[in-house]
Amino acid sequence: MKVKIESTRIIKPIYEGMFPPSTSQFIPLSVFDRVTYNTHIAVIYAYRPPTPTNAIIELGLQKALSEYREWAGRLGEDEKGDPVIFLNDKGVKLVEASVDCMLDQLLPLKPSPVLLSLHPSLKDVEEHVQVQLTRFTCGSLVIGFTAHHSVADGHSTSNFLVSWGKACRGLDMSPFPLHDRTIFKPRKPPIFEFEHIGAEFKNKNACPNHYADNFSDDSIIVHKVHFTMDFLSNLKARASSLSNNGLQNKPYSTFESLVAHLWRAITKARGLGGYKTTHVRISVNGRMRMSPKVPNEYFGNLVLWAFPTAKVKDLLREPLPYAAKIIHEAIAKVNDNYFKSFIDFATHKAEKEEDLVPTAEMNKSVLYPNLEVDSWLRFPFYDLDFGGGSPYLFMPSYFPTEGMIFLLPSFIGDGSIDAFIPLFQENLATLKEIVYSLD
């Protein structure tokens, strides 16, 4: 597939019926913004014809940016050297492109380097948002969207995308975003109730992952696995059943059950030694966990992580409910007290200790022997309607980071789930053999 770039330009907000706001304002990054991934994340949407024109999509984007000015701003530092978002309306990047073939000739779109040509590069990007509109001869439209994670998490980004679609259709963009990032105040006195070094922070001189020393990026394959509703129902029942070693019978969620299954299957496929320790990094949204609850319209980052951990021999020897219980308890621990302990620690200790850096990184190519699970199951990505209906396909771009799993609702729309699993090529055959086994 050869993508022809037709045009590249900067798009700025449009303020209809009002005077443009000051471009000298800025918003300080919260402690949650500072500890998240300092990089762009890219997603791919595909739409069948008829699709709205590029001009309609562009105008809708300009209108949406007037409500979400952070996307049109720039990251920088204030006079004290603290990280901020300058609301300077410098704009976002819009690329128009075309492909001289029908989209059906490329389907199914697989997680491969081909996807990288459907959105702008993620390297050395000044803009907080980039959009690429790629037209096919059949009238299909593929939209590549990239957004800087320091500006907003997946929840906030999906809210923005839905508002963009509403603006294209001439609808009210409400509910409107809550922009105040100063609402997370440390307690007086601060209470460091939990250990945050090793979770959100690490020493910058911490030992690197030596497991990655002998591997190269081209040895990593991103494998897509489709889990049907029937399989997920059986998996959930198995994970929630009473096991032989006296675990209590708990109705674990579909997410907990699936992650438990994948943790065990990938650990087995990797051939890890029994006495090694493995953990899963799982994002936890704080909006519903903090007290008082933070409105869903809060725009920014509000995510911390759970780290269920186990010895390989225990993970593989014990039945599925064992892994599900570890995951459930680790996620439950990331509660209101944990979020507030993090705020206190990040405000009073992390900022004063120069050797501490966030553990959230995207520049690692190998997570072995650990995993990370990014769940997009609850984000309304399929609600992004520009005027021609919902997308018929949505997926992450190509992220060949061994062990970084993305979970998405299948485009089929029946509750089934697609998992994008990057792993070493030498482990792929084993995973394919066992990924649908309930044993």
Short mmCIF file of C-alpha atoms in Angstrom, two decimals, residues 45 47 158-167 169 171 378-387 389-392 394 409:
data_model
loop_
_atom_site.label_atom_id
_atom_site.label_comp_id
_atom_site.label_asym_id
_atom_site.label_seq_id
_atom_site.Cartn_x
_atom_site.Cartn_y
_atom_site.Cartn_z
CA TYR A 45 -10.65 4.38 12.41
CA TYR A 47 -15.48 4.32 7.66
CA SER A 158 -12.63 9.51 23.86
CA ASN A 159 -14.89 12.28 25.20
CA PHE A 160 -13.14 14.73 22.89
CA LEU A 161 -13.51 12.42 19.90
CA VAL A 162 -17.24 12.06 20.49
CA SER A 163 -17.55 15.87 20.75
CA TRP A 164 -15.65 16.25 17.48
CA GLY A 165 -18.17 13.99 15.78
CA LYS A 166 -21.06 15.96 17.27
CA ALA A 167 -19.55 19.22 15.98
CA ARG A 169 -23.02 16.89 12.65
CA LEU A 171 -24.94 19.11 17.35
CA ARG A 378 -15.29 1.00 28.16
CA PHE A 379 -14.28 3.87 25.88
CA PRO A 380 -17.02 4.98 23.42
CA PHE A 381 -14.73 4.89 20.39
CA TYR A 382 -17.48 3.44 18.21
CA ASP A 383 -19.59 6.54 18.94
CA LEU A 384 -17.32 8.69 16.76
CA ASP A 385 -19.83 9.61 14.04
CA PHE A 386 -18.83 12.42 11.67
CA GLY A 387 -22.14 12.29 9.84
CA GLY A 389 -22.43 6.63 10.80
CA SER A 390 -20.20 4.80 13.24
CA PRO A 391 -16.82 3.40 12.20
CA TYR A 392 -16.88 -0.21 11.10
CA PHE A 394 -11.26 0.66 15.17
CA PRO A 409 -14.49 -4.30 21.94
#
